[in-house]
PDB file of C-alpha atoms in Angstrom:
ATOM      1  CA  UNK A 202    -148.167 106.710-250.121  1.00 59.00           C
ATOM      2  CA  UNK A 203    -149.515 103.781-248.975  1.00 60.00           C
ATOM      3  CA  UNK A 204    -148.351 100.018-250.414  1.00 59.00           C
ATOM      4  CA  UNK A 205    -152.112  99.320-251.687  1.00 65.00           C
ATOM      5  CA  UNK A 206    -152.064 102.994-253.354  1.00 65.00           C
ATOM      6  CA  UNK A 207    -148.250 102.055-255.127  1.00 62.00           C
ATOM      7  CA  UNK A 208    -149.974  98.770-256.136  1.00 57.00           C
ATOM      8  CA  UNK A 209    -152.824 100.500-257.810  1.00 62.00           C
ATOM      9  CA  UNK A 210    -150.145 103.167-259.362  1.00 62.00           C
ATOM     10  CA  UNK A 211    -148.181 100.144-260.721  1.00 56.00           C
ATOM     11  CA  UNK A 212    -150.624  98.331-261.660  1.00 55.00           C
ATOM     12  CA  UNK A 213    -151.969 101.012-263.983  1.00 55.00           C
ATOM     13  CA  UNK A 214    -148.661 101.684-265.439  1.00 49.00           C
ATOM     14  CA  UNK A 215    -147.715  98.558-266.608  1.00 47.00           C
ATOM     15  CA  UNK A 216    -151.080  97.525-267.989  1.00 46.00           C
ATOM     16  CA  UNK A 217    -150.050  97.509-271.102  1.00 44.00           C
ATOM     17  CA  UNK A 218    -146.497  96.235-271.126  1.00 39.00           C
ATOM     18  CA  UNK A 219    -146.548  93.632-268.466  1.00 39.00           C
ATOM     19  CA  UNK A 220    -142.706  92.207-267.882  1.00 37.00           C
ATOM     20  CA  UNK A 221    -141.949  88.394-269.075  1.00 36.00           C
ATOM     21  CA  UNK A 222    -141.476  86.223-266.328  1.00 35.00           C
ATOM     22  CA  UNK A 223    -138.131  84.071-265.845  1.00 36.00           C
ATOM     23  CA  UNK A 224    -138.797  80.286-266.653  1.00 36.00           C
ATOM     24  CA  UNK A 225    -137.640  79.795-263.500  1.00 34.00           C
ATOM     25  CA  UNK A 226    -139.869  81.967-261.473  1.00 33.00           C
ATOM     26  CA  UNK A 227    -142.510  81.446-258.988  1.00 35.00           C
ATOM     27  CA  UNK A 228    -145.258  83.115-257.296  1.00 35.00           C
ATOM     28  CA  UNK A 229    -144.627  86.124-255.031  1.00 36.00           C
ATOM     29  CA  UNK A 230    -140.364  84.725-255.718  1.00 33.00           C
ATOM     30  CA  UNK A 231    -139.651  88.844-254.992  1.00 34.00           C
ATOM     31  CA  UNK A 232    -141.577  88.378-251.901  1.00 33.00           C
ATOM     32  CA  UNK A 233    -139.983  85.060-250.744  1.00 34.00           C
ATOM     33  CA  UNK A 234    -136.595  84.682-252.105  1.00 35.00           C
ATOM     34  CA  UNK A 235    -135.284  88.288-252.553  1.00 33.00           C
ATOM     35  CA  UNK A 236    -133.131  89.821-249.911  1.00 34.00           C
ATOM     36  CA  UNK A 237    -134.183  93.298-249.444  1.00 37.00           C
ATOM     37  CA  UNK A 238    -137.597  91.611-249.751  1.00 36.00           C
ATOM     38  CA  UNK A 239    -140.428  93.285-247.355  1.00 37.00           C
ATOM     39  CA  UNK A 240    -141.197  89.880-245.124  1.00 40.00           C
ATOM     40  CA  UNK A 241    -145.287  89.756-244.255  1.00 43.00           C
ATOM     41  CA  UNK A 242    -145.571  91.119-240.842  1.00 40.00           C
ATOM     42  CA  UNK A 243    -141.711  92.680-241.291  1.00 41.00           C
ATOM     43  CA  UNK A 244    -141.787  96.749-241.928  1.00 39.00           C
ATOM     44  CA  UNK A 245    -139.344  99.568-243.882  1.00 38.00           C
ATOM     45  CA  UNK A 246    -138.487 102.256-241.204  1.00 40.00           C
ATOM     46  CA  UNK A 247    -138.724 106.234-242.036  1.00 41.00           C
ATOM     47  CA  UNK A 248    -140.739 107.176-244.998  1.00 40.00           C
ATOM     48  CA  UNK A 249    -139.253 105.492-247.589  1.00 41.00           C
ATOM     49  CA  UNK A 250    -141.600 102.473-247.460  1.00 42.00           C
ATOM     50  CA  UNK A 251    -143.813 103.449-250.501  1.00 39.00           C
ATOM     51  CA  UNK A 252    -140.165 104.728-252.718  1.00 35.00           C
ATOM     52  CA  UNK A 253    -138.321 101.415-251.850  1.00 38.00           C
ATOM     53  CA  UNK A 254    -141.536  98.952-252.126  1.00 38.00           C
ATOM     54  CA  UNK A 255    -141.422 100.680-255.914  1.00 36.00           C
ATOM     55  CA  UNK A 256    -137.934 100.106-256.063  1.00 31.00           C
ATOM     56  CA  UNK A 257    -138.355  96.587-255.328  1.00 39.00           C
ATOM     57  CA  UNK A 258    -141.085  96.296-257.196  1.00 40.00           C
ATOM     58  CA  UNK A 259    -139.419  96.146-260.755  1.00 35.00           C
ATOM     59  CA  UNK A 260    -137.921  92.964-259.435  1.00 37.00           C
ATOM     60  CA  UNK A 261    -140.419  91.240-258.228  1.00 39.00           C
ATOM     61  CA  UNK A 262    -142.457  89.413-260.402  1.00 41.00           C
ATOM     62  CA  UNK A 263    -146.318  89.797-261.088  1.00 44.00           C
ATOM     63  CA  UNK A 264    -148.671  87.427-263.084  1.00 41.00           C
ATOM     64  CA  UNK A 265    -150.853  89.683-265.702  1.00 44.00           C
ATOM     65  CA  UNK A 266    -152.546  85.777-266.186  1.00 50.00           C
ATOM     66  CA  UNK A 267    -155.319  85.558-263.618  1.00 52.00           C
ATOM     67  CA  UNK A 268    -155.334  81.788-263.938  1.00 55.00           C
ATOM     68  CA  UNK A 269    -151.859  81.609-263.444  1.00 63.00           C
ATOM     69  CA  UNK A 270    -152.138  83.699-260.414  1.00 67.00           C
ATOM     70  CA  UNK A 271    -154.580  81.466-259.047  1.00 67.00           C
ATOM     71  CA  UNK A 272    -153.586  78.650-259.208  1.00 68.00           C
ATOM     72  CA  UNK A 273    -150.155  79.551-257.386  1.00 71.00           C
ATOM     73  CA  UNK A 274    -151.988  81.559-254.937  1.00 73.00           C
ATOM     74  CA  UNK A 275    -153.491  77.774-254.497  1.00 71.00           C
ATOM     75  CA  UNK A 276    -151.219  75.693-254.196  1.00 72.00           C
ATOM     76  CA  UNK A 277    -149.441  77.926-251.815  1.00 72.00           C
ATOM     77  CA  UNK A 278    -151.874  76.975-248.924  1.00 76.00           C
ATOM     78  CA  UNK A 279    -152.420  73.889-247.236  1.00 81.00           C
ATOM     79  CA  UNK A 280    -155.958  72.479-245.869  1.00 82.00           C
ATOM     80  CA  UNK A 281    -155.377  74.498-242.593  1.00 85.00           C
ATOM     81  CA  UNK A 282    -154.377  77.769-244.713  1.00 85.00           C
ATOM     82  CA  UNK A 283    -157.714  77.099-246.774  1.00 84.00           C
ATOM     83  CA  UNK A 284    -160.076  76.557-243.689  1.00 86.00           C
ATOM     84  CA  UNK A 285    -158.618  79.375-241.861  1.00 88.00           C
ATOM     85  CA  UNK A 286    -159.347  81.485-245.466  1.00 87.00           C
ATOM     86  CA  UNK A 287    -162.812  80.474-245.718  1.00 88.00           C
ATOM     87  CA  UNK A 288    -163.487  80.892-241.935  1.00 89.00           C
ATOM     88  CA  UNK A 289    -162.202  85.084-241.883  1.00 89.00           C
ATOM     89  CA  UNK A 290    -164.586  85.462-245.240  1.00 89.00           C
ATOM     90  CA  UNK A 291    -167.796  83.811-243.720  1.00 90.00           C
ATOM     91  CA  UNK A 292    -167.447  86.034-240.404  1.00 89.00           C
ATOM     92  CA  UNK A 293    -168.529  89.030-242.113  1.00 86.00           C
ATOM     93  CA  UNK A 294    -172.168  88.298-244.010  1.00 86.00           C
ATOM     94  CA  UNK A 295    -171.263  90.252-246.789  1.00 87.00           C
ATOM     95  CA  UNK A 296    -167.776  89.551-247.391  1.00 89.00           C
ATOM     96  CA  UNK A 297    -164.363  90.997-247.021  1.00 91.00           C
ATOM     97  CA  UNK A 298    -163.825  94.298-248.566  1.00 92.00           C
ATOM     98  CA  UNK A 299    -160.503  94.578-250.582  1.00 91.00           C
ATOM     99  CA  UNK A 300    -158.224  95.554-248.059  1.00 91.00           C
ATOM    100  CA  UNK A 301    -159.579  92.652-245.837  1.00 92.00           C
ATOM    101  CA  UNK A 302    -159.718  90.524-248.647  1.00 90.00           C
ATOM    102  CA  UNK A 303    -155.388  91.676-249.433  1.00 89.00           C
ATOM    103  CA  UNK A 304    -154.508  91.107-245.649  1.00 90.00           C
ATOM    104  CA  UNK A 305    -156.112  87.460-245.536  1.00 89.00           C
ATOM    105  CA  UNK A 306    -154.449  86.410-248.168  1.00 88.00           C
ATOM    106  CA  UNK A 307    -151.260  87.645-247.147  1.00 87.00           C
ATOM    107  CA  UNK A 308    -151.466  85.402-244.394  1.00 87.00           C
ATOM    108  CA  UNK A 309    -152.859  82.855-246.072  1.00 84.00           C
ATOM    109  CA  UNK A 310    -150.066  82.899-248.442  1.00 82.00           C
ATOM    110  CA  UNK A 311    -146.778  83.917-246.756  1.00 77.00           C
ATOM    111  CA  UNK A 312    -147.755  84.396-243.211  1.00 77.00           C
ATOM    112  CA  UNK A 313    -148.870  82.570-239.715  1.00 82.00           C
ATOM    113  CA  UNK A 314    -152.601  82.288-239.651  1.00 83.00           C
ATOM    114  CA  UNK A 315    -152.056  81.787-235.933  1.00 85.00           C
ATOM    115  CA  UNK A 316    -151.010  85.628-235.673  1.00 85.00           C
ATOM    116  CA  UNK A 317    -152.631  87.222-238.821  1.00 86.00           C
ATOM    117  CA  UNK A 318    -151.654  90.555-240.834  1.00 86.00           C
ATOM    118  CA  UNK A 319    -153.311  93.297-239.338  1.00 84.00           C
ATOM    119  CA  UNK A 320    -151.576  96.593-241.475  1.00 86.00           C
ATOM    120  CA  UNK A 321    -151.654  96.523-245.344  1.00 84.00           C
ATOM    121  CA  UNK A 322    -148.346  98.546-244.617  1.00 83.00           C
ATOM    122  CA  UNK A 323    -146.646  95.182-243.608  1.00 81.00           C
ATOM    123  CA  UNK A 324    -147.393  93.528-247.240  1.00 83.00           C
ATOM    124  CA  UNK A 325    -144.781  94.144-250.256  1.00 84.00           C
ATOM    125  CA  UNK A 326    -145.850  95.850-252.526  1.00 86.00           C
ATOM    126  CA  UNK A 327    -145.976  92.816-255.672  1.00 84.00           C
ATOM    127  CA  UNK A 328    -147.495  91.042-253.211  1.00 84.00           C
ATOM    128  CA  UNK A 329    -150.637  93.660-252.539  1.00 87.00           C
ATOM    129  CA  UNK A 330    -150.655  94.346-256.479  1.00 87.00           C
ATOM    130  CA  UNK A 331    -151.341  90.165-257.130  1.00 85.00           C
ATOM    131  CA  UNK A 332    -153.945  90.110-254.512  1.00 86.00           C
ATOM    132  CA  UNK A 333    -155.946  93.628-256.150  1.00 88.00           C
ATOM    133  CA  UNK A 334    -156.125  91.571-259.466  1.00 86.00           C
ATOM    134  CA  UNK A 335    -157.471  88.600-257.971  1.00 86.00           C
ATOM    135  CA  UNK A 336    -159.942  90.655-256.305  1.00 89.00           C
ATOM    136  CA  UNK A 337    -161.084  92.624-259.263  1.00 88.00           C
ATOM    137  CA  UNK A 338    -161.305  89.013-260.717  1.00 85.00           C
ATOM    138  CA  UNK A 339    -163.262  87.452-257.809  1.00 87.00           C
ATOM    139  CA  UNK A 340    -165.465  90.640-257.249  1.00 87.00           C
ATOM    140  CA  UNK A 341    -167.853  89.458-260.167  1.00 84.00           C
ATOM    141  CA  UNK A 342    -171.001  91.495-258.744  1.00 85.00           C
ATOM    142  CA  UNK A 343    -168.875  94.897-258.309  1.00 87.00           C
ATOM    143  CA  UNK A 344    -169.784  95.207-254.606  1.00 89.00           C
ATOM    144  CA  UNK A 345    -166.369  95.997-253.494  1.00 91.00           C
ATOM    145  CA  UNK A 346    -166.714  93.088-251.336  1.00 92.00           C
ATOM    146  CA  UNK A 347    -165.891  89.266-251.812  1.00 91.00           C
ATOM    147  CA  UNK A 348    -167.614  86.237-250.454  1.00 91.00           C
ATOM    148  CA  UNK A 349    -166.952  82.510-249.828  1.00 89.00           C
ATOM    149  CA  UNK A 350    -168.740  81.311-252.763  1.00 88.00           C
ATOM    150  CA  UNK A 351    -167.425  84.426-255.173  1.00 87.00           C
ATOM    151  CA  UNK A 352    -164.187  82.521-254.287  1.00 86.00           C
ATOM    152  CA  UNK A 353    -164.666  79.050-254.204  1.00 84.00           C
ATOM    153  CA  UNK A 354    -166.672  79.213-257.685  1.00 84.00           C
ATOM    154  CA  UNK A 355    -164.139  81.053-259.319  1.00 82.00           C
ATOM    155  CA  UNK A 356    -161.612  79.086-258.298  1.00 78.00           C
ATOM    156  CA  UNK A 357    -163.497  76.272-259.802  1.00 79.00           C
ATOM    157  CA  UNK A 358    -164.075  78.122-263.044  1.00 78.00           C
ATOM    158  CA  UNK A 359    -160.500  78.628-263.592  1.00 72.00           C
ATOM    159  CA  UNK A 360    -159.562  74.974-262.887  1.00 68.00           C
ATOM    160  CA  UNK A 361    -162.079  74.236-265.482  1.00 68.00           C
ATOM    161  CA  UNK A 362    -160.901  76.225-268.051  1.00 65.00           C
ATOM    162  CA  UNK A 363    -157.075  75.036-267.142  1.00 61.00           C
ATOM    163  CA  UNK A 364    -158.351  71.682-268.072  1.00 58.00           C
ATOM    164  CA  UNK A 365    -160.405  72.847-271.200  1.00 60.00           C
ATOM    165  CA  UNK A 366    -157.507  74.445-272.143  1.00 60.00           C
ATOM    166  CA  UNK A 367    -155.091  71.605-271.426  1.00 59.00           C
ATOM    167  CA  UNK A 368    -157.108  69.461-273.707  1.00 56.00           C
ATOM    168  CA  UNK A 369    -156.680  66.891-271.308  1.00 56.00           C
ATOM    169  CA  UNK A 370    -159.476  63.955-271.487  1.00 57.00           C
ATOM    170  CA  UNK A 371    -161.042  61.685-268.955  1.00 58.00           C
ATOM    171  CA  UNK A 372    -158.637  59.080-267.527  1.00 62.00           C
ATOM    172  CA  UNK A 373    -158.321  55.640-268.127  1.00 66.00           C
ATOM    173  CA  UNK A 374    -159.313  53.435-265.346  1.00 64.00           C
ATOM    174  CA  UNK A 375    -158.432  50.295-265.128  1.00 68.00           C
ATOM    175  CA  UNK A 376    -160.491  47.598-262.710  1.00 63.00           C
ATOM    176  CA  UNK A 377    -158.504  46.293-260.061  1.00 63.00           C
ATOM    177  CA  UNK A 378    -159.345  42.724-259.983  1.00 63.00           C
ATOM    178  CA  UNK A 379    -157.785  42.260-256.426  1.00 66.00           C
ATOM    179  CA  UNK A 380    -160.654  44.333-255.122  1.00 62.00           C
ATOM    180  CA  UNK A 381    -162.899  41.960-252.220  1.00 68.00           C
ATOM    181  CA  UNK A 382    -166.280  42.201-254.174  1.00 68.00           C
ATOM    182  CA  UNK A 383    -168.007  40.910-250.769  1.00 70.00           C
ATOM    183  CA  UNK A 384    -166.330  43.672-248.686  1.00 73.00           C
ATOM    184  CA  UNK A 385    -169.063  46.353-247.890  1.00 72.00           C
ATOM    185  CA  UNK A 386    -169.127  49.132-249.276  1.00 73.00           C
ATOM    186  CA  UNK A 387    -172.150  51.097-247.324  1.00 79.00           C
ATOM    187  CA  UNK A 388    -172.292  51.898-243.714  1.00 84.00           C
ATOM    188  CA  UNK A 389    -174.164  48.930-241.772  1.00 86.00           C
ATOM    189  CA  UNK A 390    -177.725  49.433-241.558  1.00 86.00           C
ATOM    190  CA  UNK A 391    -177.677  46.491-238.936  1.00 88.00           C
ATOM    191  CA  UNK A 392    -175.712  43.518-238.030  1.00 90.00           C
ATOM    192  CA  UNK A 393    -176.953  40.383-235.964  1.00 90.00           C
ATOM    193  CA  UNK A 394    -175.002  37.354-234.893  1.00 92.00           C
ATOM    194  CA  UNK A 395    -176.156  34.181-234.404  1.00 92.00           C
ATOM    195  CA  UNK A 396    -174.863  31.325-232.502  1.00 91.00           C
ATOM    196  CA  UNK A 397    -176.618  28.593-233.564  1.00 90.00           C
ATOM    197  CA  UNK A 398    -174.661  28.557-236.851  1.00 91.00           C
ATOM    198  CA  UNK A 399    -171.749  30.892-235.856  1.00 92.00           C
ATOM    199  CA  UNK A 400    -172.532  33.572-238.108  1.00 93.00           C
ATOM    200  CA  UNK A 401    -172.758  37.117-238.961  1.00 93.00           C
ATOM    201  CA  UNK A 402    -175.609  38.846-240.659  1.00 93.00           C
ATOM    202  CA  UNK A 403    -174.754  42.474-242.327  1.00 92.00           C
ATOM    203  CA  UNK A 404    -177.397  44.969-244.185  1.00 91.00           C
ATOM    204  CA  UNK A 405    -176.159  48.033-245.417  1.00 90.00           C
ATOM    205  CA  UNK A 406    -177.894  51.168-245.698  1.00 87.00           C
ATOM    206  CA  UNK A 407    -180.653  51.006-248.357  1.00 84.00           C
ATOM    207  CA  UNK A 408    -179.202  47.658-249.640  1.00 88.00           C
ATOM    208  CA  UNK A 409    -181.540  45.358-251.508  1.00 88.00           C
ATOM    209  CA  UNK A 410    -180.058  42.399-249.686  1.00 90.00           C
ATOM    210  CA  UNK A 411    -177.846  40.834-246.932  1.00 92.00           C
ATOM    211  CA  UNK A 412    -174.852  38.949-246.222  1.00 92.00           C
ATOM    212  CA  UNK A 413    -173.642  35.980-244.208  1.00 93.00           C
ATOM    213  CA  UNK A 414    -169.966  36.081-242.573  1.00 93.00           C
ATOM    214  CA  UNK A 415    -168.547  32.895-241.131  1.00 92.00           C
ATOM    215  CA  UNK A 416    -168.347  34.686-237.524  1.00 91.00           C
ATOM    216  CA  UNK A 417    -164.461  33.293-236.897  1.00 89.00           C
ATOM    217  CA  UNK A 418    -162.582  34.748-239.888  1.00 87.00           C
ATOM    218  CA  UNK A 419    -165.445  37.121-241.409  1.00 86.00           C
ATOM    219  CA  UNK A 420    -165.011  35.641-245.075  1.00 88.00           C
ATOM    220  CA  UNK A 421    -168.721  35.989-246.668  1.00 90.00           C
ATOM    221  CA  UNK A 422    -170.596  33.146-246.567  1.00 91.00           C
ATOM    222  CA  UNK A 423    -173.866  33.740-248.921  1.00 91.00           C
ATOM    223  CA  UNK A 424    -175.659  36.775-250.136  1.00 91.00           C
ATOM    224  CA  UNK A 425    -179.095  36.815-250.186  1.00 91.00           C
ATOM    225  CA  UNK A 426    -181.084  38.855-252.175  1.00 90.00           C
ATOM    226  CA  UNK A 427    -184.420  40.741-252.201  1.00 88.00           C
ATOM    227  CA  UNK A 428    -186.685  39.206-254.665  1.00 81.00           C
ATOM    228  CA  UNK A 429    -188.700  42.126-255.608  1.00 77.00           C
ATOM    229  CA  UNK A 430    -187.250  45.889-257.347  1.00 70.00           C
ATOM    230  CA  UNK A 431    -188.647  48.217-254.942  1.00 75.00           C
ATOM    231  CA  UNK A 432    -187.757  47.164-251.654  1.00 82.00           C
ATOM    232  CA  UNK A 433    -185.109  46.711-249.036  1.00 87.00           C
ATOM    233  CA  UNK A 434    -183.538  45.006-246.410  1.00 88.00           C
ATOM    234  CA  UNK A 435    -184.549  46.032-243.102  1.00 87.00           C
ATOM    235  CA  UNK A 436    -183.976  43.287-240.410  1.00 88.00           C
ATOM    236  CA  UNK A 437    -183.154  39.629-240.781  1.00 90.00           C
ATOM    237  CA  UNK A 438    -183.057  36.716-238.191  1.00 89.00           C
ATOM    238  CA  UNK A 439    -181.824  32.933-238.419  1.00 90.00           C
ATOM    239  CA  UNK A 440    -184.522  30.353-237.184  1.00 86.00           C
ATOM    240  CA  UNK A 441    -183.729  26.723-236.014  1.00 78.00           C
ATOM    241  CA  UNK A 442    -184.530  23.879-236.798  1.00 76.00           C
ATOM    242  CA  UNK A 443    -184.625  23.932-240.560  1.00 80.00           C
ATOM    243  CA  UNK A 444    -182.150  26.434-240.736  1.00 87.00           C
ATOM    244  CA  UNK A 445    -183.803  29.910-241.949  1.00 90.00           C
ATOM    245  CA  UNK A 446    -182.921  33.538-242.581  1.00 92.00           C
ATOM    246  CA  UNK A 447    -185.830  35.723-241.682  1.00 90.00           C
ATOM    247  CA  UNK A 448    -186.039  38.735-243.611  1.00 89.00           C
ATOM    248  CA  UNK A 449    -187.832  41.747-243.253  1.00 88.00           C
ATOM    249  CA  UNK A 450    -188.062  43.987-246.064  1.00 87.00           C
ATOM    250  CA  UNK A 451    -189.303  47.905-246.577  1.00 85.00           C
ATOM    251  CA  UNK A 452    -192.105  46.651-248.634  1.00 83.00           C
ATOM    252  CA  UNK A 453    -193.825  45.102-245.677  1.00 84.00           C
ATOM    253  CA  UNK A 454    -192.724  41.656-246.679  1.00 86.00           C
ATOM    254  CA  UNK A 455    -191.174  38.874-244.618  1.00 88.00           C
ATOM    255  CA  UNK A 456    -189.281  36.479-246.336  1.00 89.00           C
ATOM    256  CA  UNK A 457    -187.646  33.078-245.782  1.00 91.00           C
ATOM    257  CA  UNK A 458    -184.525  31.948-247.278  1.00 92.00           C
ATOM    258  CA  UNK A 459    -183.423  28.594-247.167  1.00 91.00           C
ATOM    259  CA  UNK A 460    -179.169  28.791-245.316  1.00 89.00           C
ATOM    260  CA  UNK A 461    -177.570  26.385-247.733  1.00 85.00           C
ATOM    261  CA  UNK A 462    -179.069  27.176-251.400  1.00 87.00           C
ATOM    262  CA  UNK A 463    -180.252  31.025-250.522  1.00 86.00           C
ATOM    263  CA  UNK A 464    -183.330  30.527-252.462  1.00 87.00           C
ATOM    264  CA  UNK A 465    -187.207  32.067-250.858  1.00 89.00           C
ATOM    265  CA  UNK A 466    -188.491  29.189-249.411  1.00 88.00           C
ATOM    266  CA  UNK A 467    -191.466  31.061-248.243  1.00 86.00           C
ATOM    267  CA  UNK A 468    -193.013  34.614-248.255  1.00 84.00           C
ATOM    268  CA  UNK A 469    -195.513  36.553-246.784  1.00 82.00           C
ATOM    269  CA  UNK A 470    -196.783  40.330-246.292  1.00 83.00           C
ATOM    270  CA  UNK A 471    -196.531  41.686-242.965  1.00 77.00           C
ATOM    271  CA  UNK A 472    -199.276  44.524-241.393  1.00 73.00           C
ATOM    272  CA  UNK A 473    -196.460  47.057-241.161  1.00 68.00           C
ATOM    273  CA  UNK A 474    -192.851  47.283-242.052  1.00 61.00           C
ATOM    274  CA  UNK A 475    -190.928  44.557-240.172  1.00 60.00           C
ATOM    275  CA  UNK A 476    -188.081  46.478-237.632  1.00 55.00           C
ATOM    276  CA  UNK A 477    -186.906  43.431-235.754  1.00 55.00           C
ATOM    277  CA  UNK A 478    -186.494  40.102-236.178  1.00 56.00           C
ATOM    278  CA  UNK A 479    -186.179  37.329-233.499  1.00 54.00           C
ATOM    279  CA  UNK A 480    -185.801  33.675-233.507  1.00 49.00           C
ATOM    280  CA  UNK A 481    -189.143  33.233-231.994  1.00 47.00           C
ATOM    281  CA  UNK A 482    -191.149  36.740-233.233  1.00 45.00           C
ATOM    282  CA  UNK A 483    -190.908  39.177-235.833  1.00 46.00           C
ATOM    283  CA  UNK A 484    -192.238  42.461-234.388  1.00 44.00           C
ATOM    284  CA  UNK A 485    -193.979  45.202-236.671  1.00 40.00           C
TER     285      UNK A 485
END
């Protein structure tokens, strides 16, 4: 008899009277901690495989709680256990089929993803019956297959109703006042310098205005805002003498702002859009 057809056999005949688990028990702790455990990848000589995987498997503990079983499953793997598990069910368009499915997460779980389980024979027994609930609990279309996002979502769905269940609320945040309010906080869009006045200029992605770094110790120096609600910065320039920023905005608008107040001293619609910005042009 084979260890997935003992974990079906078990599984059916303790349905109904599932054992209590020790307080101090963990996931697959039969598999991991026991001696005369079956190791993932080890094997039982002779035929008594299927009679001493039985044997061992009134010790070993099983979760009858799916959510339970999950969530150890979980937090068994690490970010290259989880990318390797979502990588072996997204090479096969339709999924892994249950043996698949048992054998991944063996190795997932307990094994080396660098030299995965390739027998069903190598898994114990506790360990094969866990994995057949969590696919009968994954398998939500009744395929006999399961998928990347059959997975992922029901992971998802049983973290949520963990945290229904937990009656835990949304936490309390508290603002950290020591946050730099003038550090950016988008990817740069653009940034000029300009020697005239030793400073940087800074737009961030889809920002509706710009800053002004001293160039020497990058503290911010001015922002300057877009006067209307619908546009933003695009390219800005600084323009001696009278000491200008340029700005060209996505409404088609070119702007002047005075360097020491930051108020518009002057503005003015452009043909086009306004890409670049030069002391002596602005080019459309």
């Amino acid at each position: 008899m084979s260890a997935l057809e003992t974990a079906e056999q078990l599984s059916g005949e303790e349905q109904d009277k599932p054992s209590p688990l020790p307080p101090t028990a963990t996931f697959l702790t039969g598999v991991a901690l026991a001696e005369d455990a079956t190791p993932v990848g080890g094997s039982v000589s002779g035929g008594g495989r299927a009679s001493e995987a039985r044997a061992k498997q009134s010790d070993g503990p099983r979760y009858t709680d799916s959510r339970s079983l999950v969530t150890e499953t979980m937090s068994a793997m690490d970010l290259p256990r989880i990318s390797f598990l979502r990588r072996e069910i997204q090479k096969k368009a339709s999924g892994l089929d249950r043996v698949e499915f048992i054998m991944t997460m063996a190795t997932c779980v307990a094994g080396d993803i660098s030299n995965p389980v390739r027998c069903i024979d190598d898994i114990h027994v506790s360990m094969v019956a866990n994995f057949c609930e969590i696919f009968a609990q994954v398998d939500v279309n009744n395929d006999g297959t399961v998928d990347w996002e059959e997975l992922s979502s029901f992971m998802i769905d049983m973290g949520m109703k963990d945290w229904a269940k937990s009656g835990a609320g949304t936490p309390n945040y508290a603002y950290a006042g020591q946050v730099d309010s003038a550090r950016p906080t988008q990817a740069a869009d653009q940034i000029q310098y300009f020697p005239k006045n030793d400073t940087v200029a800074i737009i961030e992605e889809n920002a509706r205005f710009f800053r002004v770094y001293h160039a020497h110790s990058m503290h911010m120096k001015r922002q300057y805002d877009v006067q209307d609600a619908i546009s933003a910065a695009r390219s800005v320039c600084y323009c001696t003498p009278g000491g200008y920023y340029v700005l060209g905005t996505s409404a088609s608008r070119v702007c002047f702002y005075e360097e020491g107040t930051g108020s518009v001293w002057k503005d003015f619609e452009a043909p086009s859009i306004p890409v670049c910005a030069t002391a002596g042009s602005i080019s459309v």
